[in-house]
mmCIF file of C-alpha atoms in Angstrom:
data_model
loop_
_atom_site.group_PDB
_atom_site.id
_atom_site.type_symbol
_atom_site.label_atom_id
_atom_site.label_comp_id
_atom_site.label_asym_id
_atom_site.label_seq_id
_atom_site.Cartn_x
_atom_site.Cartn_y
_atom_site.Cartn_z
ATOM 1 C CA MET A 28 0.027 0.286 0.156
ATOM 2 C CA SER A 29 2.912 2.222 0.537
ATOM 3 C CA ASP A 30 4.970 4.245 -1.793
ATOM 4 C CA PHE A 31 7.414 5.061 0.491
ATOM 5 C CA PRO A 32 9.985 2.549 1.785
ATOM 6 C CA VAL A 33 9.479 2.557 6.036
ATOM 7 C CA ILE A 34 12.136 0.287 7.098
ATOM 8 C CA PRO A 35 12.432 -0.967 10.449
ATOM 9 C CA VAL A 36 15.893 -0.730 12.083
ATOM 10 C CA GLY A 37 15.937 -1.936 15.570
ATOM 11 C CA ASP A 38 13.380 0.030 17.487
ATOM 12 C CA VAL A 39 13.115 2.648 14.838
ATOM 13 C CA LEU A 40 11.355 3.110 11.523
ATOM 14 C CA LEU A 41 13.505 5.076 8.796
ATOM 15 C CA VAL A 42 11.341 6.964 6.151
ATOM 16 C CA SER A 43 13.049 8.433 3.372
ATOM 17 C CA ILE A 44 10.933 10.808 1.301
ATOM 18 C CA GLN A 45 12.062 10.791 -2.437
ATOM 19 C CA GLY A 46 11.051 13.410 -5.208
ATOM 20 C CA GLU A 47 7.969 15.435 -5.693
ATOM 21 C CA LEU A 48 5.080 14.674 -3.057
ATOM 22 C CA HIS A 49 1.882 15.801 -4.025
ATOM 23 C CA ASP A 50 -0.971 16.316 -1.376
ATOM 24 C CA ALA A 51 -2.579 12.943 -1.774
ATOM 25 C CA LEU A 52 0.880 11.086 -1.640
ATOM 26 C CA ALA A 53 1.722 13.203 1.559
ATOM 27 C CA VAL A 54 -1.610 11.753 3.199
ATOM 28 C CA ARG A 55 -0.736 8.421 2.143
ATOM 29 C CA LEU A 56 2.857 8.801 3.612
ATOM 30 C CA GLN A 57 1.205 10.072 7.000
ATOM 31 C CA GLU A 58 -0.920 6.793 7.168
ATOM 32 C CA SER A 59 1.762 4.259 6.108
ATOM 33 C CA VAL A 60 4.033 5.708 9.007
ATOM 34 C CA THR A 61 1.423 6.008 11.589
ATOM 35 C CA THR A 62 0.184 2.305 10.622
ATOM 36 C CA ALA A 63 3.735 0.874 10.872
ATOM 37 C CA VAL A 64 4.570 2.747 14.246
ATOM 38 C CA GLN A 65 1.642 0.496 15.846
ATOM 39 C CA ARG A 66 2.343 -2.628 13.884
ATOM 40 C CA ARG A 67 5.983 -2.639 14.440
ATOM 41 C CA SER A 68 5.870 -1.176 17.977
ATOM 42 C CA ALA A 69 8.407 1.296 17.124
ATOM 43 C CA ARG A 70 9.897 3.548 19.716
ATOM 44 C CA GLY A 71 10.988 6.224 17.082
ATOM 45 C CA VAL A 72 10.581 7.390 13.456
ATOM 46 C CA ILE A 73 13.256 8.991 11.642
ATOM 47 C CA ILE A 74 12.013 10.930 8.545
ATOM 48 C CA ASP A 75 14.890 11.781 5.867
ATOM 49 C CA ILE A 76 13.939 14.719 3.791
ATOM 50 C CA SER A 77 17.085 15.540 2.228
ATOM 51 C CA ALA A 78 15.846 14.767 -1.192
ATOM 52 C CA VAL A 79 13.030 17.195 -0.800
ATOM 53 C CA ASP A 80 13.564 20.528 -2.515
ATOM 54 C CA MET A 81 10.439 22.213 -1.234
ATOM 55 C CA VAL A 82 8.397 22.365 2.074
ATOM 56 C CA ASP A 83 5.205 24.323 1.884
ATOM 57 C CA SER A 84 2.711 24.961 4.599
ATOM 58 C CA TYR A 85 0.844 21.985 3.454
ATOM 59 C CA LEU A 86 3.753 19.441 3.879
ATOM 60 C CA GLY A 87 5.073 20.922 6.877
ATOM 61 C CA ARG A 88 1.535 20.567 8.659
ATOM 62 C CA ILE A 89 1.872 17.015 7.216
ATOM 63 C CA LEU A 90 5.207 16.256 8.780
ATOM 64 C CA ALA A 91 4.286 17.903 12.015
ATOM 65 C CA GLU A 92 1.043 15.621 12.036
ATOM 66 C CA ILE A 93 3.017 12.494 11.500
ATOM 67 C CA ALA A 94 4.997 13.693 14.507
ATOM 68 C CA GLY A 95 1.894 14.114 16.617
ATOM 69 C CA CYS A 96 -0.019 10.844 15.691
ATOM 70 C CA SER A 97 3.295 9.153 16.448
ATOM 71 C CA ARG A 98 3.829 10.550 19.629
ATOM 72 C CA LEU A 99 0.263 9.527 20.548
ATOM 73 C CA LEU A 100 1.229 5.765 19.713
ATOM 74 C CA GLY A 101 4.509 6.263 22.181
ATOM 75 C CA ALA A 102 7.127 7.000 19.259
ATOM 76 C CA ASP A 103 9.079 10.100 18.827
ATOM 77 C CA THR A 104 10.045 11.469 15.357
ATOM 78 C CA VAL A 105 12.850 13.275 14.149
ATOM 79 C CA VAL A 106 13.202 14.976 10.828
ATOM 80 C CA VAL A 107 16.646 14.758 9.385
ATOM 81 C CA GLY A 108 18.499 16.239 6.368
ATOM 82 C CA MET A 109 16.476 19.410 5.755
ATOM 83 C CA ARG A 110 18.065 21.454 2.897
ATOM 84 C CA PRO A 111 19.581 24.917 3.823
ATOM 85 C CA ALA A 112 17.166 26.667 1.369
ATOM 86 C CA VAL A 113 14.163 24.854 2.266
ATOM 87 C CA ALA A 114 15.121 25.951 5.981
ATOM 88 C CA ILE A 115 15.469 29.731 4.895
ATOM 89 C CA THR A 116 12.164 29.368 3.059
ATOM 90 C CA LEU A 117 10.267 27.758 5.710
ATOM 91 C CA VAL A 118 11.512 30.559 8.691
ATOM 92 C CA GLU A 119 10.336 33.476 6.006
ATOM 93 C CA LEU A 120 7.061 31.713 5.485
ATOM 94 C CA GLY A 121 6.503 31.516 9.037
ATOM 95 C CA LEU A 122 6.393 28.022 9.819
ATOM 96 C CA THR A 123 9.091 27.346 12.131
ATOM 97 C CA LEU A 124 7.566 23.968 13.396
ATOM 98 C CA PRO A 125 8.792 24.168 16.712
ATOM 99 C CA GLU A 126 7.067 20.599 17.836
ATOM 100 C CA LEU A 127 8.896 18.804 15.192
ATOM 101 C CA ARG A 128 12.392 17.713 16.224
ATOM 102 C CA THR A 129 15.159 17.742 13.821
ATOM 103 C CA ALA A 130 18.725 16.486 13.476
ATOM 104 C CA ARG A 131 21.583 16.568 10.865
ATOM 105 C CA THR A 132 21.989 13.023 10.144
ATOM 106 C CA VAL A 133 20.396 9.498 10.779
ATOM 107 C CA THR A 134 23.122 9.001 13.241
ATOM 108 C CA ASP A 135 22.194 12.224 15.335
ATOM 109 C CA ALA A 136 18.666 11.534 15.049
ATOM 110 C CA ALA A 137 19.205 8.046 16.907
ATOM 111 C CA ALA A 138 20.861 9.600 19.648
ATOM 112 C CA VAL A 139 18.209 12.166 20.013
ATOM 113 C CA LEU A 140 15.792 9.353 20.125
ATOM 114 C CA GLY A 141 18.137 7.480 22.522
ATOM 115 C CA VAL A 142 18.367 4.325 20.515
ATOM 116 C CA ALA A 143 20.826 1.746 18.960
ATOM 117 C CA MET A 144 21.216 2.188 15.343
ATOM 118 C CA PRO A 145 22.922 -0.620 14.079
ATOM 119 C CA ILE A 146 22.754 0.173 10.241
ATOM 120 C CA THR A 147 22.717 3.800 9.082
ATOM 121 C CA ASP A 148 24.765 3.687 5.910
ATOM 122 C CA THR A 149 22.045 3.699 3.580
ATOM 123 C CA ALA A 150 19.748 6.195 5.100
ATOM 124 C CA SER A 151 22.328 8.711 6.099
ATOM 125 C CA SER A 152 23.870 8.506 2.782
ATOM 126 C CA GLY A 153 21.607 11.167 1.300
ATOM 127 C CA ALA A 154 22.328 13.850 3.807
ATOM 128 C CA ASP A 155 26.218 12.998 3.491
ATOM 129 C CA ARG A 156 26.482 13.081 -0.208
ATOM 130 C CA ARG A 157 24.781 16.515 -0.032
ATOM 131 C CA GLY A 158 27.075 17.881 2.519
ATOM 132 C CA ALA A 159 30.102 16.856 0.309
ATOM 133 C CA ARG A 160 29.100 18.796 -2.710
ATOM 134 C CA MET B 7 16.958 36.520 -25.750
ATOM 135 C CA THR B 8 13.629 36.638 -23.485
ATOM 136 C CA THR B 9 11.835 38.301 -26.561
ATOM 137 C CA GLY B 10 9.800 36.365 -29.314
ATOM 138 C CA PRO B 11 7.802 33.318 -28.785
ATOM 139 C CA THR B 12 9.517 31.846 -26.079
ATOM 140 C CA ALA B 13 8.630 34.790 -23.917
ATOM 141 C CA ALA B 14 5.046 34.344 -24.262
ATOM 142 C CA ALA B 15 3.268 33.618 -20.833
ATOM 143 C CA LEU B 16 2.382 30.194 -20.041
ATOM 144 C CA ARG B 17 -1.014 29.102 -18.645
ATOM 145 C CA LEU B 18 -1.480 26.081 -16.274
ATOM 146 C CA GLN B 19 -4.598 24.955 -14.985
ATOM 147 C CA ILE B 20 -5.086 24.512 -11.421
ATOM 148 C CA ARG B 21 -7.753 22.133 -10.765
ATOM 149 C CA SER B 22 -6.339 19.420 -8.838
ATOM 150 C CA ASP B 23 -3.225 18.459 -6.325
ATOM 151 C CA THR B 24 -1.309 17.116 -9.177
ATOM 152 C CA ASP B 25 -1.858 20.188 -11.102
ATOM 153 C CA LEU B 26 -0.022 21.897 -8.107
ATOM 154 C CA SER B 27 3.099 19.725 -8.558
ATOM 155 C CA LEU B 28 2.979 20.940 -12.233
ATOM 156 C CA VAL B 29 2.908 24.262 -10.994
ATOM 157 C CA ARG B 30 5.933 23.684 -8.698
ATOM 158 C CA GLN B 31 7.728 22.080 -11.484
ATOM 159 C CA GLN B 32 7.174 24.508 -14.068
ATOM 160 C CA VAL B 33 7.860 27.255 -11.682
ATOM 161 C CA ARG B 34 11.075 25.648 -10.654
ATOM 162 C CA ALA B 35 12.182 25.150 -14.410
ATOM 163 C CA LYS B 36 11.712 28.900 -15.068
ATOM 164 C CA ALA B 37 13.436 30.291 -12.171
ATOM 165 C CA GLN B 38 16.485 27.950 -13.009
ATOM 166 C CA GLU B 39 16.182 29.364 -16.682
ATOM 167 C CA ALA B 40 16.094 32.666 -15.480
ATOM 168 C CA GLY B 41 19.229 32.441 -13.469
ATOM 169 C CA PHE B 42 17.548 32.277 -9.660
ATOM 170 C CA GLY B 43 19.927 30.930 -7.085
ATOM 171 C CA LEU B 44 18.802 28.036 -5.084
ATOM 172 C CA VAL B 45 17.678 30.103 -2.256
ATOM 173 C CA GLN B 46 15.689 32.272 -4.286
ATOM 174 C CA GLN B 47 14.255 29.218 -6.552
ATOM 175 C CA THR B 48 12.862 27.722 -3.305
ATOM 176 C CA LYS B 49 11.445 30.947 -2.076
ATOM 177 C CA VAL B 50 9.239 31.346 -5.344
ATOM 178 C CA VAL B 51 8.578 27.789 -5.720
ATOM 179 C CA THR B 52 7.199 27.812 -2.249
ATOM 180 C CA ALA B 53 5.141 30.789 -2.651
ATOM 181 C CA ALA B 54 3.771 29.429 -5.748
ATOM 182 C CA SER B 55 2.825 26.210 -4.166
ATOM 183 C CA GLU B 56 1.094 28.360 -1.398
ATOM 184 C CA LEU B 57 -0.884 30.559 -3.848
ATOM 185 C CA ALA B 58 -1.888 27.745 -6.294
ATOM 186 C CA ARG B 59 -3.299 25.703 -3.366
ATOM 187 C CA ASN B 60 -5.287 28.906 -2.359
ATOM 188 C CA THR B 61 -6.552 28.924 -5.857
ATOM 189 C CA LEU B 62 -7.553 25.458 -5.582
ATOM 190 C CA VAL B 63 -9.095 25.274 -2.063
ATOM 191 C CA HIS B 64 -10.725 28.708 -1.816
ATOM 192 C CA GLY B 65 -11.069 29.816 -5.336
ATOM 193 C CA GLY B 66 -12.610 26.573 -6.436
ATOM 194 C CA GLY B 67 -9.643 25.956 -9.108
ATOM 195 C CA GLY B 68 -8.441 28.109 -11.605
ATOM 196 C CA GLU B 69 -5.068 28.621 -13.387
ATOM 197 C CA MET B 70 -1.622 30.346 -13.176
ATOM 198 C CA GLU B 71 -0.220 32.562 -15.558
ATOM 199 C CA LEU B 72 3.623 32.679 -15.869
ATOM 200 C CA ALA B 73 5.729 35.080 -17.861
ATOM 201 C CA GLU B 74 9.320 36.026 -17.829
ATOM 202 C CA VAL B 75 10.185 39.904 -16.841
ATOM 203 C CA ALA B 76 13.336 41.740 -16.939
ATOM 204 C CA GLN B 77 14.385 45.243 -15.378
ATOM 205 C CA GLY B 78 17.587 46.573 -15.920
ATOM 206 C CA GLY B 79 19.968 43.392 -16.069
ATOM 207 C CA THR B 80 17.806 41.493 -13.770
ATOM 208 C CA ARG B 81 15.711 38.700 -14.855
ATOM 209 C CA GLY B 82 12.519 37.687 -12.947
ATOM 210 C CA LEU B 83 9.213 35.979 -13.024
ATOM 211 C CA ARG B 84 5.835 37.254 -12.756
ATOM 212 C CA LEU B 85 2.992 34.821 -11.750
ATOM 213 C CA SER B 86 -0.536 35.416 -11.478
ATOM 214 C CA PHE B 87 -3.119 32.929 -9.575
ATOM 215 C CA ILE B 88 -6.570 33.634 -11.042
ATOM 216 C CA ASP B 89 -9.680 32.161 -9.640
ATOM 217 C CA SER B 90 -13.580 33.104 -10.229
ATOM 218 C CA GLY B 91 -14.430 31.863 -6.719
ATOM 219 C CA PRO B 92 -16.032 33.799 -3.854
ATOM 220 C CA GLY B 93 -13.376 36.337 -3.617
ATOM 221 C CA MET B 94 -12.489 38.022 -0.268
ATOM 222 C CA ALA B 95 -14.137 41.162 1.529
ATOM 223 C CA ASP B 96 -11.191 41.916 3.986
ATOM 224 C CA VAL B 97 -7.733 41.440 2.325
ATOM 225 C CA ASP B 98 -5.859 42.679 5.388
ATOM 226 C CA GLN B 99 -7.454 39.992 7.644
ATOM 227 C CA ALA B 100 -6.648 37.544 4.878
ATOM 228 C CA LEU B 101 -2.819 38.560 5.001
ATOM 229 C CA THR B 102 -2.695 38.132 8.586
ATOM 230 C CA ASP B 103 -0.776 35.027 9.983
ATOM 231 C CA GLY B 104 -3.140 32.710 11.675
ATOM 232 C CA TYR B 105 -6.123 33.880 9.926
ATOM 233 C CA THR B 106 -7.798 30.797 7.921
ATOM 234 C CA SER B 107 -11.075 30.490 6.319
ATOM 235 C CA GLY B 108 -10.169 26.682 5.519
ATOM 236 C CA ASN B 109 -8.528 24.207 7.722
ATOM 237 C CA GLY B 110 -4.858 25.320 6.764
ATOM 238 C CA LEU B 111 -2.561 27.009 8.946
ATOM 239 C CA GLY B 112 -3.542 30.341 7.851
ATOM 240 C CA LEU B 113 0.094 31.122 6.540
ATOM 241 C CA GLY B 114 -0.532 30.834 2.820
ATOM 242 C CA LEU B 115 -1.160 34.215 1.689
ATOM 243 C CA GLY B 116 1.088 36.282 4.240
ATOM 244 C CA GLY B 117 3.638 33.716 3.975
ATOM 245 C CA ALA B 118 3.802 34.012 0.230
ATOM 246 C CA ARG B 119 3.975 37.622 0.462
ATOM 247 C CA ARG B 120 7.053 37.416 2.688
ATOM 248 C CA LEU B 121 8.837 35.326 0.132
ATOM 249 C CA VAL B 122 8.877 37.421 -3.143
ATOM 250 C CA GLN B 123 9.651 40.923 -4.044
ATOM 251 C CA ASP B 124 6.403 42.142 -5.202
ATOM 252 C CA PHE B 125 2.993 41.007 -4.268
ATOM 253 C CA GLN B 126 -0.416 42.362 -5.654
ATOM 254 C CA ILE B 127 -4.028 41.083 -4.817
ATOM 255 C CA ASP B 128 -7.234 41.979 -6.673
ATOM 256 C CA THR B 129 -10.153 40.633 -4.994
ATOM 257 C CA ARG B 130 -13.821 41.377 -4.461
ATOM 258 C CA PRO B 131 -16.642 39.406 -2.667
ATOM 259 C CA GLY B 132 -18.200 37.317 -5.557
ATOM 260 C CA ALA B 133 -15.674 38.401 -8.243
ATOM 261 C CA GLY B 134 -13.043 36.103 -7.658
ATOM 262 C CA THR B 135 -9.419 36.481 -6.870
ATOM 263 C CA THR B 136 -6.201 37.271 -8.720
ATOM 264 C CA VAL B 137 -2.726 37.111 -6.836
ATOM 265 C CA THR B 138 0.225 38.326 -8.783
ATOM 266 C CA ILE B 139 3.560 38.021 -7.499
ATOM 267 C CA THR B 140 7.225 39.174 -9.003
ATOM 268 C CA ALA B 141 10.223 37.406 -7.842
ATOM 269 C CA TRP B 142 13.646 38.370 -9.244
ATOM 270 C CA ALA B 143 16.720 36.277 -9.738
ATOM 271 C CA GLN B 144 18.684 38.375 -7.153
ATOM 272 C CA SER B 145 17.049 39.328 -3.706
ATOM 273 C CA LEU B 146 15.880 42.591 -3.471
ATOM 274 C CA GLY B 147 13.999 42.230 -0.109
ATOM 275 C CA SER B 148 10.382 40.935 0.278
ATOM 276 C CA ALA B 149 7.252 42.725 -0.422
ATOM 277 C CA VAL B 150 6.640 42.914 3.073
ATOM 278 C CA HIS B 151 9.956 44.759 4.119
ATOM 279 C CA ARG B 152 9.574 47.405 1.643
#
């Protein structure tokens, strides 16, 4: 049912958003992640947005709602890999999303969540590649 | 080089959320062509996404008109979002952060204005809404701070 790889790693779900996310897909993302949190008894969710070139108020709200739903189910959410241009734009837009926790890399996010992260190479590679450019 | 047939205004329908994706893609492509830097591109694409969503959600659908503009040696994009929906009675209120007539965050209109250099709104109750923004390849400050 999902267009998004929701990868369980230990107690955490890794979600990598790829490419253009139109509104209906964003809603499906929210359902996929929330369902997976319950099914996998996840303690944390890490959402990698390093491939996302624009976050508007709609997508920002979806990310905040995913974090809110996961929180109700007992899992914390950390968003990683936001591009600098996206961060600048969000602040000017007035959308600072204080309720959304962020980290630079998947490894940092795992530390924020206080969980062991046995495998991080694949999911953090997007952010790392970008940093190296 | 911006004269001639290639400079003709481009019109895109805004009837569904997949149209919003097409709007973003077209605005991104034209901003890149016009020499916008990455931050300026991201700002104008985000502003376009907010305004196109307003056209769809509050205006009941409509269209975007995209034209390249130039001033001195600077290139820019002028985008108009046109609907024939219910229009707005109080523009100042609609531009206030947190005000929403729908279920959004109420940041769309005021937020979009902060992301571009020029912002015009033409609306009357019952007469639809046209929002026109202009963004330049080089940052000249936002429509709010000037």
